[in-house]
Amino acid sequence: MRVSIHKHIANPEQFKQQLLVWSQQFREVVFLDSNSYPQEYSSFDCLLAVDAFTSLKTDFENAFDDLKQYQTTTKDWLFGYLSYDLKNTVENLNSSNFDGLDFPDLFFFQPKKIYLLKENQLEIKYLFLCDDEVESDFEEIVQSQSDAYETLGKLNIQQRISKESYVEKITKMLNHIHIGDMYEANFCMEFFAENALINPLEKFQKLNEISQAPFSVFFKNNKQFLLSASPERYLKKVGETVISQPIKGTSKRFSDPVEDEISRQYLENDPKERAENIMITDLVRNDLSHTAQKGSVEVVELCKIYSFLQVHQMISTITSKIDPQYSPSDVLKTTFPMGSMTGAPKISVMKIIENLEETKRGLYSGAVGYFTPDGDFDFNVVIRSILYNQENQYVSFSVGSAITSLSIPEKEYEECLLKAKAMHEVLR
């Protein structure tokens, strides 16, 4: 049971930063920020959950069953993540690539303290066992200030796959497409630094400032961190309605308005980018149909262009009505991993990219989000993100692009570098 208290916040942007600074004292933190990006399906401008009362940490074996039991038993707010390698429990797959980060495959926690901000209205939800701390915590938050950050040393950021090797691998993927093994695949490569000493809060604030993405996340589980500027929603459930918003298609932003509009229109009309998006939209329609009421899957938007600070993106919106026989975790299991990060047909693609990629994806191209007590949920896609294991002193970010029969390997490589730009800038 939780106590619920409402407050009026005069300066929401300032309060968000104070919340984030205050949260750093806790072992478990999930901070979700929409950055006031205009979107139809937003429930909150900002959420903060801290301090685990209970938690679930597991590898991929039976992970979705464990999550289902945890969610139905607690019937409370849960925050956490699904890593890409849960694919190995959904299908008969495996992962043997290098993993420098060593995060659990799945982690969720039931927070003692939650803050939900929408415009000027703040709702505070504390478990009864700590409800006497609400007012003292609130006073502490409004007095929080960022400390002066120390420079912790220069990072030597390396690229796991060279340009030559990348072109070679994409050529192999094109061969798979030409002989009919797949139609489209998302191929990813890692950038990393060893002996890395960074201030995660500082890096997240910089990344968030230059990206201002609608699904930004600061995640902390003891010494494991995710700093995400994701523009993409994986899946949201509100009542019986399920919403998926895959991204496929990217073009560069320009400071000159004329150039910028040309870039936007080029993306909107590019046959390759539209083909990518439509293929993934079709895959998502199929995934949602597994748990949907008959005839309820609908494409609400197809290939719509959304503009962010760094890039223009092509996004489609697909909805369905969940069949009452299925649980919230069933919807996640039957759609995971998201089609925008795999390709089509899904199982064949996942096997091929596992062989050609050189790093285990882990939390990258997984999802972070939350469940509400009544079984609603909202999860992002973990892209445009920095991952950091403070204990191993290993920092990593990965980028990818969709490979189709029309792909030119050198152009795909350039798209990856464009997507890596913000993370490079922050870590430098």
Short mmCIF file of C-alpha atoms in Angstrom, two decimals:
data_model
loop_
_atom_site.label_atom_id
_atom_site.label_comp_id
_atom_site.label_asym_id
_atom_site.label_seq_id
_atom_site.Cartn_x
_atom_site.Cartn_y
_atom_site.Cartn_z
CA MET A 1 0.00 0.00 0.00
CA ARG A 2 1.15 3.53 -0.75
CA VAL A 3 0.44 6.98 0.56
CA SER A 4 -0.20 9.54 -2.21
CA ILE A 5 0.55 13.25 -1.75
CA HIS A 6 0.14 16.07 -4.31
CA LYS A 7 2.26 19.21 -4.63
CA HIS A 8 2.27 22.22 -6.95
CA ILE A 9 5.69 22.81 -8.57
CA ALA A 10 6.38 26.40 -9.68
CA ASN A 11 9.42 25.55 -11.83
CA PRO A 12 9.13 21.98 -13.20
CA GLU A 13 12.40 22.07 -15.20
CA GLN A 14 14.41 23.10 -12.16
CA PHE A 15 12.61 20.56 -9.99
CA LYS A 16 13.46 17.74 -12.42
CA GLN A 17 17.16 18.51 -12.04
CA GLN A 18 16.82 18.68 -8.26
CA LEU A 19 15.07 15.29 -8.25
CA LEU A 20 17.87 13.77 -10.31
CA VAL A 21 20.62 15.17 -8.07
CA TRP A 22 18.80 14.04 -4.91
CA SER A 23 18.34 10.52 -6.30
CA GLN A 24 22.07 9.83 -6.50
CA GLN A 25 22.26 8.76 -2.83
CA PHE A 26 20.22 5.61 -3.56
CA ARG A 27 21.44 2.22 -4.80
CA GLU A 28 18.57 1.82 -7.32
CA VAL A 29 17.42 4.74 -9.48
CA VAL A 30 15.20 5.05 -12.55
CA PHE A 31 14.69 8.62 -13.82
CA LEU A 32 12.50 8.95 -16.93
CA ASP A 33 12.31 12.31 -18.71
CA SER A 34 10.12 13.17 -21.74
CA ASN A 35 11.92 16.53 -22.13
CA SER A 36 8.52 18.12 -22.85
CA TYR A 37 8.59 16.59 -26.33
CA PRO A 38 5.09 16.89 -27.87
CA GLN A 39 3.69 13.36 -28.12
CA GLU A 40 0.17 12.02 -28.12
CA TYR A 41 0.73 9.08 -25.79
CA SER A 42 2.65 10.73 -22.94
CA SER A 43 1.37 10.03 -19.39
CA PHE A 44 4.00 11.97 -17.43
CA ASP A 45 6.66 14.60 -18.10
CA CYS A 46 9.02 12.94 -15.63
CA LEU A 47 9.09 9.90 -13.32
CA LEU A 48 11.58 9.08 -10.58
CA ALA A 49 11.68 5.76 -8.71
CA VAL A 50 14.31 5.05 -6.05
CA ASP A 51 15.28 2.63 -3.29
CA ALA A 52 14.23 -1.00 -3.83
CA PHE A 53 11.84 -2.61 -1.34
CA THR A 54 11.91 -5.83 -3.40
CA SER A 55 13.70 -6.67 -6.65
CA LEU A 56 14.03 -9.30 -9.37
CA LYS A 57 17.38 -9.99 -11.05
CA THR A 58 17.85 -12.93 -13.39
CA ASP A 59 19.50 -14.28 -16.51
CA PHE A 60 17.48 -15.05 -19.64
CA GLU A 61 16.30 -18.53 -18.54
CA ASN A 62 12.52 -18.30 -17.94
CA ALA A 63 12.94 -14.53 -17.47
CA PHE A 64 9.48 -13.56 -18.74
CA ASP A 65 7.81 -16.20 -16.53
CA ASP A 66 9.71 -14.85 -13.51
CA LEU A 67 8.67 -11.31 -14.45
CA LYS A 68 5.02 -12.38 -14.84
CA GLN A 69 5.04 -13.95 -11.37
CA TYR A 70 6.77 -10.90 -9.83
CA GLN A 71 4.36 -8.44 -11.46
CA THR A 72 1.19 -10.38 -10.56
CA THR A 73 2.40 -11.02 -6.97
CA THR A 74 3.43 -7.45 -6.10
CA LYS A 75 0.58 -5.67 -7.98
CA ASP A 76 2.60 -2.49 -7.44
CA TRP A 77 4.76 -0.07 -9.41
CA LEU A 78 7.80 -1.85 -10.87
CA PHE A 79 10.71 -0.20 -12.71
CA GLY A 80 13.50 -1.90 -14.62
CA TYR A 81 14.77 -3.29 -17.89
CA LEU A 82 14.68 -6.13 -20.40
CA SER A 83 18.00 -6.81 -22.13
CA TYR A 84 18.25 -7.84 -25.77
CA ASP A 85 19.50 -11.30 -24.82
CA LEU A 86 16.09 -12.27 -23.46
CA LYS A 87 15.65 -13.33 -27.10
CA ASN A 88 17.34 -16.55 -25.96
CA THR A 89 14.36 -17.47 -23.77
CA VAL A 90 11.77 -16.37 -26.38
CA GLU A 91 13.35 -18.44 -29.17
CA ASN A 92 15.94 -21.22 -29.37
CA LEU A 93 18.88 -18.81 -29.66
CA ASN A 94 22.16 -18.15 -27.86
CA SER A 95 24.72 -15.39 -27.35
CA SER A 96 28.45 -16.07 -27.16
CA ASN A 97 29.87 -12.68 -28.20
CA PHE A 98 32.11 -10.59 -25.95
CA ASP A 99 30.42 -8.73 -23.07
CA GLY A 100 32.48 -6.04 -21.36
CA LEU A 101 29.55 -4.69 -19.30
CA ASP A 102 28.27 -7.81 -17.50
CA PHE A 103 24.77 -6.56 -16.61
CA PRO A 104 22.03 -9.04 -15.56
CA ASP A 105 19.69 -9.99 -18.44
CA LEU A 106 16.64 -8.69 -16.54
CA PHE A 107 16.31 -6.38 -13.55
CA PHE A 108 13.17 -4.89 -11.96
CA PHE A 109 12.54 -3.36 -8.56
CA GLN A 110 9.60 -2.25 -6.45
CA PRO A 111 10.60 1.26 -5.30
CA LYS A 112 9.91 2.63 -1.84
CA LYS A 113 9.67 6.17 -3.25
CA ILE A 114 8.12 7.43 -6.52
CA TYR A 115 7.71 10.94 -7.96
CA LEU A 116 5.38 11.56 -10.94
CA LEU A 117 5.48 15.00 -12.56
CA LYS A 118 2.98 16.29 -15.15
CA GLU A 119 3.29 20.00 -15.99
CA ASN A 120 3.12 21.76 -12.59
CA GLN A 121 1.51 18.86 -10.72
CA LEU A 122 3.65 16.48 -8.68
CA GLU A 123 2.34 13.25 -7.19
CA ILE A 124 4.48 11.55 -4.53
CA LYS A 125 3.84 7.86 -3.83
CA TYR A 126 5.63 6.30 -0.86
CA LEU A 127 5.21 2.83 0.60
CA PHE A 128 3.57 3.10 4.03
CA LEU A 129 6.74 1.86 5.73
CA CYS A 130 8.48 5.17 4.85
CA ASP A 131 5.56 7.61 4.52
CA ASP A 132 6.83 9.67 7.45
CA GLU A 133 9.82 10.70 5.27
CA VAL A 134 7.77 12.44 2.53
CA GLU A 135 8.02 16.02 3.81
CA SER A 136 11.66 15.85 4.91
CA ASP A 137 12.62 14.28 1.55
CA PHE A 138 10.70 16.98 -0.33
CA GLU A 139 12.55 19.71 1.58
CA GLU A 140 15.84 17.98 0.80
CA ILE A 141 14.98 17.80 -2.91
CA VAL A 142 14.12 21.49 -3.30
CA GLN A 143 17.44 22.39 -1.67
CA SER A 144 19.48 19.99 -3.87
CA GLN A 145 22.19 21.48 -6.04
CA SER A 146 24.62 19.90 -8.48
CA ASP A 147 28.13 19.63 -7.13
CA ALA A 148 31.07 20.94 -9.10
CA TYR A 149 32.20 18.02 -11.26
CA GLU A 150 35.76 16.87 -11.25
CA THR A 151 37.41 15.77 -14.48
CA LEU A 152 38.12 12.09 -14.02
CA GLY A 153 40.58 11.51 -16.83
CA LYS A 154 40.58 11.26 -20.61
CA LEU A 155 38.80 8.36 -22.29
CA ASN A 156 40.39 6.41 -25.11
CA ILE A 157 37.27 5.55 -27.14
CA GLN A 158 37.86 2.63 -29.51
CA GLN A 159 35.74 1.18 -32.29
CA ARG A 160 35.09 -2.55 -32.03
CA ILE A 161 34.68 -2.98 -35.82
CA SER A 162 36.88 -1.09 -38.30
CA LYS A 163 35.38 0.56 -41.37
CA GLU A 164 36.92 -2.12 -43.62
CA SER A 165 35.52 -4.92 -41.46
CA TYR A 166 32.13 -3.16 -41.30
CA VAL A 167 31.89 -2.95 -45.11
CA GLU A 168 32.89 -6.62 -45.36
CA LYS A 169 30.19 -7.67 -42.86
CA ILE A 170 27.47 -5.61 -44.58
CA THR A 171 28.44 -7.20 -47.90
CA LYS A 172 27.89 -10.63 -46.27
CA MET A 173 24.49 -9.44 -45.03
CA LEU A 174 23.55 -8.29 -48.54
CA ASN A 175 24.40 -11.80 -49.77
CA HIS A 176 21.99 -13.22 -47.15
CA ILE A 177 19.31 -10.85 -48.48
CA HIS A 178 19.97 -11.79 -52.11
CA ILE A 179 19.63 -15.54 -51.43
CA GLY A 180 16.42 -14.98 -49.44
CA ASP A 181 17.56 -15.63 -45.83
CA MET A 182 16.14 -12.23 -44.78
CA TYR A 183 14.66 -8.97 -46.09
CA GLU A 184 16.04 -6.47 -43.59
CA ALA A 185 18.39 -6.59 -40.60
CA ASN A 186 19.59 -4.13 -37.97
CA PHE A 187 23.37 -4.49 -37.68
CA CYS A 188 25.10 -2.88 -34.68
CA MET A 189 28.65 -2.06 -33.68
CA GLU A 190 30.18 -1.00 -30.38
CA PHE A 191 32.39 1.90 -29.31
CA PHE A 192 34.06 1.40 -25.94
CA ALA A 193 36.67 2.59 -23.45
CA GLU A 194 38.52 0.58 -20.81
CA ASN A 195 39.87 1.92 -17.50
CA ALA A 196 37.08 4.48 -17.73
CA LEU A 197 36.37 6.80 -14.82
CA ILE A 198 33.34 8.97 -15.54
CA ASN A 199 30.74 10.84 -13.52
CA PRO A 200 27.47 9.19 -14.72
CA LEU A 201 25.24 12.05 -13.58
CA GLU A 202 27.33 14.65 -15.38
CA LYS A 203 27.43 12.58 -18.57
CA PHE A 204 23.68 12.01 -18.52
CA GLN A 205 22.97 15.71 -18.02
CA LYS A 206 25.20 16.57 -21.01
CA LEU A 207 23.66 13.86 -23.20
CA ASN A 208 20.14 14.89 -22.26
CA GLU A 209 20.90 18.56 -22.91
CA ILE A 210 22.17 18.01 -26.45
CA SER A 211 19.50 15.42 -27.37
CA GLN A 212 16.33 16.30 -25.40
CA ALA A 213 14.80 12.99 -26.42
CA PRO A 214 11.27 11.94 -25.36
CA PHE A 215 12.35 8.64 -23.76
CA SER A 216 15.47 9.69 -21.87
CA VAL A 217 16.56 7.55 -18.92
CA PHE A 218 19.06 7.73 -16.09
CA PHE A 219 19.27 4.20 -14.66
CA LYS A 220 21.43 3.05 -11.76
CA ASN A 221 21.69 -0.36 -10.16
CA ASN A 222 24.52 0.01 -7.64
CA LYS A 223 27.57 0.36 -9.94
CA GLN A 224 25.79 -0.29 -13.26
CA PHE A 225 24.50 2.70 -15.20
CA LEU A 226 22.46 3.45 -18.31
CA LEU A 227 22.47 7.03 -19.66
CA SER A 228 19.92 7.08 -22.47
CA ALA A 229 18.70 9.72 -24.92
CA SER A 230 16.29 7.41 -26.71
CA PRO A 231 13.78 8.87 -29.18
CA GLU A 232 11.91 5.56 -29.52
CA ARG A 233 9.00 3.95 -27.69
CA TYR A 234 8.98 0.15 -27.76
CA LEU A 235 5.59 -0.58 -26.25
CA LYS A 236 2.96 1.08 -24.08
CA LYS A 237 -0.20 -0.42 -22.56
CA VAL A 238 -3.09 1.75 -21.34
CA GLY A 239 -6.12 -0.28 -20.31
CA GLU A 240 -6.73 -2.71 -23.17
CA THR A 241 -4.87 -0.58 -25.75
CA VAL A 242 -1.29 -1.46 -26.73
CA ILE A 243 0.82 1.08 -28.66
CA SER A 244 4.08 0.44 -30.55
CA GLN A 245 6.09 3.18 -32.29
CA PRO A 246 9.02 1.71 -34.24
CA ILE A 247 11.65 4.01 -35.76
CA LYS A 248 13.20 3.17 -39.12
CA GLY A 249 14.70 5.97 -41.20
CA THR A 250 17.17 8.69 -40.21
CA SER A 251 18.45 11.92 -41.74
CA LYS A 252 20.73 14.68 -40.49
CA ARG A 253 19.61 17.98 -38.91
CA PHE A 254 21.08 21.25 -40.26
CA SER A 255 21.28 24.69 -38.62
CA ASP A 256 20.21 26.30 -41.90
CA PRO A 257 16.37 25.99 -42.12
CA VAL A 258 16.36 25.47 -45.90
CA GLU A 259 18.98 22.71 -45.75
CA ASP A 260 17.17 21.17 -42.78
CA GLU A 261 13.84 21.07 -44.63
CA ILE A 262 15.52 19.50 -47.68
CA SER A 263 16.95 16.79 -45.39
CA ARG A 264 13.52 16.21 -43.81
CA GLN A 265 11.77 15.94 -47.19
CA TYR A 266 14.50 13.66 -48.53
CA LEU A 267 13.85 11.28 -45.63
CA GLU A 268 10.08 11.47 -46.10
CA ASN A 269 10.31 10.52 -49.78
CA ASP A 270 13.32 8.18 -49.80
CA PRO A 271 12.09 4.80 -51.16
CA LYS A 272 14.75 2.85 -49.21
CA GLU A 273 13.86 4.47 -45.87
CA ARG A 274 10.12 4.02 -46.49
CA ALA A 275 10.64 0.36 -47.45
CA GLU A 276 12.61 -0.19 -44.19
CA ASN A 277 9.87 1.38 -42.11
CA ILE A 278 6.99 -0.43 -43.83
CA MET A 279 8.70 -3.82 -43.43
CA ILE A 280 9.15 -3.26 -39.69
CA THR A 281 5.59 -1.91 -39.35
CA ASP A 282 4.36 -5.16 -40.90
CA LEU A 283 6.52 -7.18 -38.48
CA VAL A 284 5.11 -5.23 -35.49
CA ARG A 285 1.55 -5.80 -36.74
CA ASN A 286 2.28 -9.51 -36.77
CA ASP A 287 3.90 -9.44 -33.29
CA LEU A 288 0.95 -7.56 -31.75
CA SER A 289 -1.55 -9.96 -33.33
CA HIS A 290 -0.35 -12.79 -31.01
CA THR A 291 -2.06 -11.17 -27.99
CA ALA A 292 -4.64 -8.97 -29.74
CA GLN A 293 -8.41 -9.19 -29.96
CA LYS A 294 -9.32 -10.34 -33.45
CA GLY A 295 -9.24 -7.52 -36.01
CA SER A 296 -7.98 -4.91 -33.52
CA VAL A 297 -4.44 -4.35 -34.89
CA GLU A 298 -4.32 -0.98 -36.65
CA VAL A 299 -1.64 1.23 -38.26
CA VAL A 300 -2.48 4.70 -36.92
CA GLU A 301 0.49 6.52 -38.54
CA LEU A 302 2.73 5.25 -41.31
CA CYS A 303 6.17 6.72 -42.04
CA LYS A 304 5.56 10.03 -40.24
CA ILE A 305 8.59 12.32 -39.84
CA TYR A 306 9.49 13.49 -36.33
CA SER A 307 12.34 15.94 -35.73
CA PHE A 308 14.75 15.78 -32.79
CA LEU A 309 17.75 17.96 -31.94
CA GLN A 310 20.28 15.63 -33.60
CA VAL A 311 18.30 13.91 -36.38
CA HIS A 312 15.00 13.59 -38.26
CA GLN A 313 13.37 10.15 -37.80
CA MET A 314 10.67 8.21 -39.60
CA ILE A 315 8.20 6.71 -37.10
CA SER A 316 5.09 4.57 -37.50
CA THR A 317 2.43 3.97 -34.83
CA ILE A 318 0.65 0.63 -34.53
CA THR A 319 -2.04 -0.14 -31.94
CA SER A 320 -4.01 -3.18 -30.81
CA LYS A 321 -6.56 -4.20 -28.17
CA ILE A 322 -5.23 -6.88 -25.82
CA ASP A 323 -7.20 -10.11 -25.54
CA PRO A 324 -8.17 -10.51 -21.83
CA GLN A 325 -6.65 -14.01 -21.66
CA TYR A 326 -3.14 -12.50 -21.92
CA SER A 327 -1.09 -10.83 -19.16
CA PRO A 328 1.03 -7.66 -19.57
CA SER A 329 4.24 -9.72 -19.61
CA ASP A 330 2.76 -11.96 -22.35
CA VAL A 331 2.51 -8.88 -24.60
CA LEU A 332 6.17 -8.08 -23.95
CA LYS A 333 7.30 -11.67 -24.49
CA THR A 334 5.49 -12.08 -27.83
CA THR A 335 6.88 -8.81 -29.26
CA PHE A 336 10.44 -8.96 -27.87
CA PRO A 337 13.02 -8.05 -29.07
CA MET A 338 11.43 -5.12 -30.91
CA GLY A 339 11.39 -5.41 -34.69
CA SER A 340 13.18 -2.10 -35.23
CA MET A 341 16.31 -3.58 -33.59
CA THR A 342 16.17 -6.99 -35.27
CA GLY A 343 14.68 -7.12 -38.78
CA ALA A 344 12.58 -9.54 -40.80
CA PRO A 345 12.02 -12.43 -40.64
CA LYS A 346 12.92 -12.07 -37.00
CA ILE A 347 14.41 -15.44 -35.98
CA SER A 348 16.53 -15.85 -39.11
CA VAL A 349 17.83 -12.29 -38.76
CA MET A 350 18.72 -12.68 -35.07
CA LYS A 351 20.85 -15.73 -35.89
CA ILE A 352 22.66 -13.95 -38.73
CA ILE A 353 23.41 -10.74 -36.84
CA GLU A 354 24.56 -12.73 -33.78
CA ASN A 355 27.21 -14.36 -36.00
CA LEU A 356 28.36 -11.12 -37.62
CA GLU A 357 28.28 -8.71 -34.65
CA GLU A 358 31.30 -8.84 -32.34
CA THR A 359 29.72 -7.71 -29.06
CA LYS A 360 26.88 -9.06 -26.97
CA ARG A 361 24.20 -6.35 -27.11
CA GLY A 362 23.03 -6.76 -23.51
CA LEU A 363 20.92 -3.80 -22.43
CA TYR A 364 21.60 -1.96 -25.71
CA SER A 365 18.54 -2.54 -27.96
CA GLY A 366 16.65 -3.81 -24.94
CA ALA A 367 14.03 -1.74 -23.12
CA VAL A 368 13.66 0.32 -19.92
CA GLY A 369 10.33 1.24 -18.37
CA TYR A 370 7.74 0.54 -15.72
CA PHE A 371 4.56 -1.30 -14.75
CA THR A 372 1.72 0.37 -12.86
CA PRO A 373 -0.23 -1.50 -10.13
CA ASP A 374 -3.11 -2.21 -12.55
CA GLY A 375 -0.83 -3.78 -15.18
CA ASP A 376 -0.31 -0.87 -17.57
CA PHE A 377 3.26 -0.29 -18.77
CA ASP A 378 5.50 1.91 -20.90
CA PHE A 379 8.94 0.93 -22.27
CA ASN A 380 11.47 2.68 -24.47
CA VAL A 381 14.01 1.20 -26.90
CA VAL A 382 17.55 1.47 -25.54
CA ILE A 383 19.34 3.33 -28.35
CA ARG A 384 21.46 6.54 -28.35
CA SER A 385 22.68 5.37 -24.95
CA ILE A 386 25.85 5.11 -22.88
CA LEU A 387 26.32 2.05 -20.66
CA TYR A 388 28.82 2.07 -17.81
CA ASN A 389 30.02 -0.54 -15.36
CA GLN A 390 31.77 1.46 -12.65
CA GLU A 391 33.24 -1.66 -11.07
CA ASN A 392 34.80 -2.92 -14.34
CA GLN A 393 35.62 0.68 -15.39
CA TYR A 394 34.14 -0.15 -18.79
CA VAL A 395 32.05 2.32 -20.80
CA SER A 396 30.25 1.40 -24.01
CA PHE A 397 27.83 2.71 -26.60
CA SER A 398 26.56 0.99 -29.72
CA VAL A 399 24.90 2.17 -32.91
CA GLY A 400 23.22 0.40 -35.78
CA SER A 401 21.38 0.82 -39.05
CA ALA A 402 18.90 -1.17 -41.10
CA ILE A 403 20.35 -3.18 -43.96
CA THR A 404 18.10 -3.87 -46.98
CA SER A 405 18.77 -4.90 -50.58
CA LEU A 406 19.15 -1.17 -51.44
CA SER A 407 21.85 -0.58 -48.79
CA ILE A 408 25.25 0.80 -49.74
CA PRO A 409 27.73 -0.34 -47.05
CA GLU A 410 29.67 2.96 -46.95
CA LYS A 411 26.41 4.95 -46.53
CA GLU A 412 25.28 2.68 -43.69
CA TYR A 413 28.63 3.24 -42.00
CA GLU A 414 28.13 7.03 -42.29
CA GLU A 415 24.64 6.68 -40.72
CA CYS A 416 26.17 4.80 -37.77
CA LEU A 417 28.73 7.59 -37.23
CA LEU A 418 25.92 10.18 -37.34
CA LYS A 419 24.03 8.27 -34.63
CA ALA A 420 27.21 7.97 -32.55
CA LYS A 421 27.91 11.71 -32.66
CA ALA A 422 26.08 12.75 -29.47
CA MET A 423 27.61 9.95 -27.34
CA HIS A 424 31.10 10.71 -28.72
CA GLU A 425 30.65 14.39 -27.91
CA VAL A 426 29.50 13.68 -24.35
CA LEU A 427 32.32 11.26 -23.55
CA ARG A 428 35.01 13.46 -25.08
#
